[in-house]
Amino acid sequence: KAGVTQTPRYLIKTRGQQVTLSCSPISGHRSVSWYQQTPGQGLQFLFEYFSETQRNKGNFPGRFSGRQFSNSRSEMNVSTLELGDSALYLCASSLGYRLDEQYFGPGTRLTVT
Amino acid sequence: GESVGLHLPTLSVQEGDSAVIKCTYSDSASNYFPWYKQELGKGPQLIIDIRSNVGEKKDQRIAVTLNKTAKHFSLHITETQPEDSAVYFCAASGNQFYFGTGTSLTVIP
């Protein structure tokens, strides 16, 4: 069974631009969660989508948004990029029930200059 | 909300020795505790997990123990090998996952 895939793997953007990242979950998984990973803050939860609905949300500004499609693939968007948005963005998929294992993708390394 | 803390940011052990990484959590409602291993340039990989109705779980050289009273759980790696060198993350989950900041384990050959 294929794992979680994320595209693109690397991205360089300029401050003020916007960016869209994509995540394809493991086949059969209906939940996709997004995390921001930085050296100083560790893994910070952004949001979780289940059956095309946002089910949980972390403490990030409204510039960070996401959506999920009927095939469970998910995208996250960051508008008006800031230098501090430079990070590894990870998505994780699970079946969607409580206490389910989450499986991570390789991440998208975003650099904002 | 939940708060998850790792006791050691770094840990070095000699090859063949055991390594123990301890994690604490604050929310008594948390009931699922996974451990992830992250190697350079890769996403976190689930290596073992434990649910709150179990006190210990073992998978070959890796084990996890849970102390619900003290609100901490630990990852135990026996007979460490150089390929065990990585960053290890603990997490606690109720409605969402809360991650610790990670412990960098170095196994010295």
mmCIF file of C-alpha atoms in Angstrom:
data_model
loop_
_atom_site.group_PDB
_atom_site.id
_atom_site.type_symbol
_atom_site.label_atom_id
_atom_site.label_comp_id
_atom_site.label_asym_id
_atom_site.label_seq_id
_atom_site.Cartn_x
_atom_site.Cartn_y
_atom_site.Cartn_z
ATOM 1 C CA LYS A 1 0.000 0.000 0.000
ATOM 2 C CA ALA A 2 1.450 3.369 -0.970
ATOM 3 C CA GLY A 3 2.275 5.771 1.810
ATOM 4 C CA VAL A 4 1.327 9.402 2.259
ATOM 5 C CA THR A 5 2.641 11.574 -0.553
ATOM 6 C CA GLN A 6 3.219 15.302 -0.519
ATOM 7 C CA THR A 7 3.961 17.676 -3.368
ATOM 8 C CA PRO A 8 6.046 19.582 -3.980
ATOM 9 C CA ARG A 9 8.917 18.416 -1.773
ATOM 10 C CA TYR A 10 10.716 21.752 -1.859
ATOM 11 C CA LEU A 11 9.471 25.260 -2.489
ATOM 12 C CA ILE A 12 11.031 28.702 -2.410
ATOM 13 C CA LYS A 13 8.714 31.694 -2.245
ATOM 14 C CA THR A 14 9.037 35.414 -1.678
ATOM 15 C CA ARG A 15 7.503 37.271 1.230
ATOM 16 C CA GLY A 16 3.956 38.381 0.407
ATOM 17 C CA GLN A 17 3.272 35.559 -2.041
ATOM 18 C CA GLN A 18 0.916 32.688 -1.435
ATOM 19 C CA VAL A 19 1.535 28.959 -1.668
ATOM 20 C CA THR A 20 -0.516 25.779 -2.008
ATOM 21 C CA LEU A 21 0.730 22.420 -0.763
ATOM 22 C CA SER A 22 -0.823 19.087 -1.600
ATOM 23 C CA CYS A 23 -1.211 15.841 0.330
ATOM 24 C CA SER A 24 -2.491 12.462 -0.835
ATOM 25 C CA PRO A 25 -3.351 10.146 2.071
ATOM 26 C CA ILE A 26 -2.990 6.406 2.291
ATOM 27 C CA SER A 27 -5.741 4.681 0.330
ATOM 28 C CA GLY A 28 -8.816 4.249 2.536
ATOM 29 C CA HIS A 29 -7.794 6.938 5.014
ATOM 30 C CA ARG A 30 -10.375 9.675 5.408
ATOM 31 C CA SER A 31 -8.583 12.016 7.801
ATOM 32 C CA VAL A 32 -5.728 14.337 6.894
ATOM 33 C CA SER A 33 -3.941 16.490 9.453
ATOM 34 C CA TRP A 34 -1.393 19.208 8.738
ATOM 35 C CA TYR A 35 1.553 20.181 10.924
ATOM 36 C CA GLN A 36 4.234 22.832 10.809
ATOM 37 C CA GLN A 37 7.674 21.710 11.961
ATOM 38 C CA THR A 38 10.370 24.214 12.892
ATOM 39 C CA PRO A 39 13.584 23.688 14.895
ATOM 40 C CA GLY A 40 12.446 25.888 17.741
ATOM 41 C CA GLN A 41 8.769 24.925 18.003
ATOM 42 C CA GLY A 42 8.728 21.272 17.090
ATOM 43 C CA LEU A 43 5.547 19.908 15.521
ATOM 44 C CA GLN A 44 2.645 22.353 15.675
ATOM 45 C CA PHE A 45 -0.855 21.218 14.709
ATOM 46 C CA LEU A 46 -2.477 23.301 11.984
ATOM 47 C CA PHE A 47 -5.785 21.586 11.235
ATOM 48 C CA GLU A 48 -7.461 18.291 10.520
ATOM 49 C CA TYR A 49 -9.916 17.421 7.775
ATOM 50 C CA PHE A 50 -12.276 14.474 7.791
ATOM 51 C CA SER A 51 -14.756 13.748 5.020
ATOM 52 C CA GLU A 52 -14.181 17.176 3.456
ATOM 53 C CA THR A 53 -14.909 19.019 6.740
ATOM 54 C CA GLN A 54 -12.466 20.724 9.052
ATOM 55 C CA ARG A 55 -12.772 18.812 12.300
ATOM 56 C CA ASN A 56 -10.048 20.409 14.424
ATOM 57 C CA LYS A 57 -7.989 23.556 14.199
ATOM 58 C CA GLY A 58 -4.791 24.670 15.870
ATOM 59 C CA ASN A 59 -3.726 28.165 16.871
ATOM 60 C CA PHE A 60 -2.552 29.566 13.574
ATOM 61 C CA PRO A 61 -3.651 32.807 11.908
ATOM 62 C CA GLY A 62 -6.296 32.865 9.199
ATOM 63 C CA ARG A 63 -3.573 33.094 6.541
ATOM 64 C CA PHE A 64 -3.332 29.327 6.915
ATOM 65 C CA SER A 65 -6.245 27.485 5.382
ATOM 66 C CA GLY A 66 -6.982 24.091 3.968
ATOM 67 C CA ARG A 67 -9.493 21.945 2.250
ATOM 68 C CA GLN A 68 -10.169 18.316 1.522
ATOM 69 C CA PHE A 69 -11.607 16.808 -1.617
ATOM 70 C CA SER A 70 -14.030 13.930 -2.013
ATOM 71 C CA ASN A 71 -11.132 11.543 -2.708
ATOM 72 C CA SER A 72 -9.602 12.562 0.671
ATOM 73 C CA ARG A 73 -6.706 14.423 -0.939
ATOM 74 C CA SER A 74 -6.024 17.657 0.885
ATOM 75 C CA GLU A 75 -4.438 20.998 0.161
ATOM 76 C CA MET A 76 -3.256 23.691 2.477
ATOM 77 C CA ASN A 77 -2.793 27.295 1.489
ATOM 78 C CA VAL A 78 -0.731 30.006 3.089
ATOM 79 C CA SER A 79 -1.415 33.537 1.923
ATOM 80 C CA THR A 80 0.731 36.630 2.364
ATOM 81 C CA LEU A 81 3.813 34.626 3.256
ATOM 82 C CA GLU A 82 6.090 35.834 6.041
ATOM 83 C CA LEU A 83 9.724 34.906 6.699
ATOM 84 C CA GLY A 84 8.577 33.022 9.805
ATOM 85 C CA ASP A 85 6.491 30.670 7.682
ATOM 86 C CA SER A 86 9.670 28.939 6.544
ATOM 87 C CA ALA A 87 9.284 25.414 7.843
ATOM 88 C CA LEU A 88 8.724 21.777 7.001
ATOM 89 C CA TYR A 89 5.011 21.210 6.442
ATOM 90 C CA LEU A 90 3.916 17.677 7.190
ATOM 91 C CA CYS A 91 0.655 15.987 6.547
ATOM 92 C CA ALA A 92 -0.501 12.832 8.250
ATOM 93 C CA SER A 93 -3.347 10.538 7.361
ATOM 94 C CA SER A 94 -5.444 8.154 9.426
ATOM 95 C CA LEU A 95 -8.665 6.209 9.121
ATOM 96 C CA GLY A 96 -10.326 9.038 11.011
ATOM 97 C CA TYR A 97 -11.583 7.404 14.151
ATOM 98 C CA ARG A 98 -10.386 8.341 17.640
ATOM 99 C CA LEU A 99 -7.166 6.710 18.818
ATOM 100 C CA ASP A 100 -6.162 5.934 15.254
ATOM 101 C CA GLU A 101 -2.576 5.724 14.151
ATOM 102 C CA GLN A 102 -1.380 8.662 12.096
ATOM 103 C CA TYR A 103 1.076 8.135 9.262
ATOM 104 C CA PHE A 104 3.176 11.001 8.029
ATOM 105 C CA GLY A 105 4.312 11.989 4.589
ATOM 106 C CA PRO A 106 7.858 13.168 3.816
ATOM 107 C CA GLY A 107 6.884 16.822 4.098
ATOM 108 C CA THR A 108 7.222 19.948 1.966
ATOM 109 C CA ARG A 109 10.176 22.170 2.818
ATOM 110 C CA LEU A 110 9.022 25.778 2.349
ATOM 111 C CA THR A 111 11.578 28.582 2.328
ATOM 112 C CA VAL A 112 10.355 32.166 2.330
ATOM 113 C CA THR A 113 12.887 34.799 1.266
ATOM 114 C CA GLY B 1 -5.124 22.277 26.246
ATOM 115 C CA GLU B 2 -2.702 19.390 26.417
ATOM 116 C CA SER B 3 0.982 19.956 27.078
ATOM 117 C CA VAL B 4 3.552 17.320 26.178
ATOM 118 C CA GLY B 5 7.133 17.527 27.385
ATOM 119 C CA LEU B 6 10.285 15.530 26.749
ATOM 120 C CA HIS B 7 12.845 15.388 29.530
ATOM 121 C CA LEU B 8 15.976 15.304 27.390
ATOM 122 C CA PRO B 9 16.634 17.244 24.187
ATOM 123 C CA THR B 10 19.642 15.043 23.403
ATOM 124 C CA LEU B 11 20.809 11.600 24.448
ATOM 125 C CA SER B 12 23.994 9.728 23.534
ATOM 126 C CA VAL B 13 24.544 6.033 24.195
ATOM 127 C CA GLN B 14 27.141 3.464 23.241
ATOM 128 C CA GLU B 15 26.157 0.885 20.662
ATOM 129 C CA GLY B 16 24.608 -2.107 22.410
ATOM 130 C CA ASP B 17 23.448 -0.133 25.438
ATOM 131 C CA SER B 18 19.829 0.684 26.212
ATOM 132 C CA ALA B 19 18.202 4.073 25.707
ATOM 133 C CA VAL B 20 15.190 5.406 27.579
ATOM 134 C CA ILE B 21 13.326 8.561 26.569
ATOM 135 C CA LYS B 22 10.655 9.844 28.923
ATOM 136 C CA CYS B 23 7.690 12.003 28.037
ATOM 137 C CA THR B 24 5.148 13.724 30.281
ATOM 138 C CA TYR B 25 1.645 14.930 29.487
ATOM 139 C CA SER B 26 -0.815 17.142 31.315
ATOM 140 C CA ASP B 27 -4.318 16.175 30.186
ATOM 141 C CA SER B 28 -5.683 13.137 31.997
ATOM 142 C CA ALA B 29 -8.220 12.728 29.174
ATOM 143 C CA SER B 30 -5.439 11.815 26.726
ATOM 144 C CA ASN B 31 -5.669 8.130 25.939
ATOM 145 C CA TYR B 32 -3.402 7.371 23.003
ATOM 146 C CA PHE B 33 0.390 7.777 23.102
ATOM 147 C CA PRO B 34 2.467 7.146 19.970
ATOM 148 C CA TRP B 35 6.214 7.432 19.473
ATOM 149 C CA TYR B 36 7.682 8.574 16.184
ATOM 150 C CA LYS B 37 11.199 8.339 14.786
ATOM 151 C CA GLN B 38 12.346 11.008 12.360
ATOM 152 C CA GLU B 39 15.496 10.644 10.307
ATOM 153 C CA LEU B 40 17.111 13.513 8.486
ATOM 154 C CA GLY B 41 15.111 14.612 5.457
ATOM 155 C CA LYS B 42 12.193 12.311 6.188
ATOM 156 C CA GLY B 43 8.793 12.562 7.806
ATOM 157 C CA PRO B 44 8.147 11.074 11.257
ATOM 158 C CA GLN B 45 7.674 7.312 11.241
ATOM 159 C CA LEU B 46 5.352 5.639 13.740
ATOM 160 C CA ILE B 47 7.416 3.055 15.632
ATOM 161 C CA ILE B 48 5.229 2.067 18.561
ATOM 162 C CA ASP B 49 2.132 3.263 20.371
ATOM 163 C CA ILE B 50 0.170 2.521 23.521
ATOM 164 C CA ARG B 51 -3.389 3.108 24.595
ATOM 165 C CA SER B 52 -4.431 4.089 28.080
ATOM 166 C CA ASN B 53 -5.910 0.718 28.943
ATOM 167 C CA VAL B 54 -2.467 -0.913 28.650
ATOM 168 C CA GLY B 55 0.597 -0.403 30.844
ATOM 169 C CA GLU B 56 3.300 -1.751 28.551
ATOM 170 C CA LYS B 57 3.788 -2.785 24.946
ATOM 171 C CA LYS B 58 6.804 -4.363 23.310
ATOM 172 C CA ASP B 59 7.899 -4.867 19.717
ATOM 173 C CA GLN B 60 11.279 -6.572 19.354
ATOM 174 C CA ARG B 61 13.914 -4.113 20.655
ATOM 175 C CA ILE B 62 11.409 -1.342 21.304
ATOM 176 C CA ALA B 63 8.991 -1.015 24.200
ATOM 177 C CA VAL B 64 6.748 1.679 25.615
ATOM 178 C CA THR B 65 5.529 1.947 29.205
ATOM 179 C CA LEU B 66 2.711 4.145 30.463
ATOM 180 C CA ASN B 67 2.194 5.472 33.980
ATOM 181 C CA LYS B 68 -1.233 7.106 33.979
ATOM 182 C CA THR B 69 -1.027 8.139 37.627
ATOM 183 C CA ALA B 70 2.179 10.085 37.103
ATOM 184 C CA LYS B 71 1.161 11.087 33.547
ATOM 185 C CA HIS B 72 4.293 9.958 31.831
ATOM 186 C CA PHE B 73 5.236 7.372 29.260
ATOM 187 C CA SER B 74 8.642 6.166 28.156
ATOM 188 C CA LEU B 75 10.268 4.709 25.074
ATOM 189 C CA HIS B 76 12.781 1.937 25.720
ATOM 190 C CA ILE B 77 15.242 0.820 23.041
ATOM 191 C CA THR B 78 17.463 -2.142 23.884
ATOM 192 C CA GLU B 79 20.662 -3.262 22.135
ATOM 193 C CA THR B 80 20.922 0.069 20.355
ATOM 194 C CA GLN B 81 22.438 0.221 16.871
ATOM 195 C CA PRO B 82 23.842 3.175 14.890
ATOM 196 C CA GLU B 83 20.711 3.161 12.710
ATOM 197 C CA ASP B 84 18.655 3.983 15.796
ATOM 198 C CA SER B 85 20.241 7.454 15.686
ATOM 199 C CA ALA B 86 17.394 9.880 14.921
ATOM 200 C CA VAL B 87 15.032 12.347 16.552
ATOM 201 C CA TYR B 88 12.268 10.701 18.569
ATOM 202 C CA PHE B 89 8.947 12.416 19.170
ATOM 203 C CA CYS B 90 6.299 11.499 21.666
ATOM 204 C CA ALA B 91 2.671 12.551 21.299
ATOM 205 C CA ALA B 92 -0.496 12.458 23.354
ATOM 206 C CA SER B 93 -3.917 12.328 21.806
ATOM 207 C CA GLY B 94 -7.441 12.991 22.906
ATOM 208 C CA ASN B 95 -9.292 14.880 20.192
ATOM 209 C CA GLN B 96 -6.094 15.916 18.456
ATOM 210 C CA PHE B 97 -2.402 15.095 18.606
ATOM 211 C CA TYR B 98 -0.003 17.123 20.759
ATOM 212 C CA PHE B 99 3.676 16.507 20.128
ATOM 213 C CA GLY B 100 6.708 16.931 22.335
ATOM 214 C CA THR B 101 9.708 18.829 20.953
ATOM 215 C CA GLY B 102 11.777 15.736 20.244
ATOM 216 C CA THR B 103 14.850 14.012 21.638
ATOM 217 C CA SER B 104 17.870 13.582 19.410
ATOM 218 C CA LEU B 105 19.355 10.141 20.047
ATOM 219 C CA THR B 106 22.922 9.425 18.977
ATOM 220 C CA VAL B 107 24.221 5.852 19.112
ATOM 221 C CA ILE B 108 28.010 5.862 19.197
ATOM 222 C CA PRO B 109 29.606 2.879 17.399
#
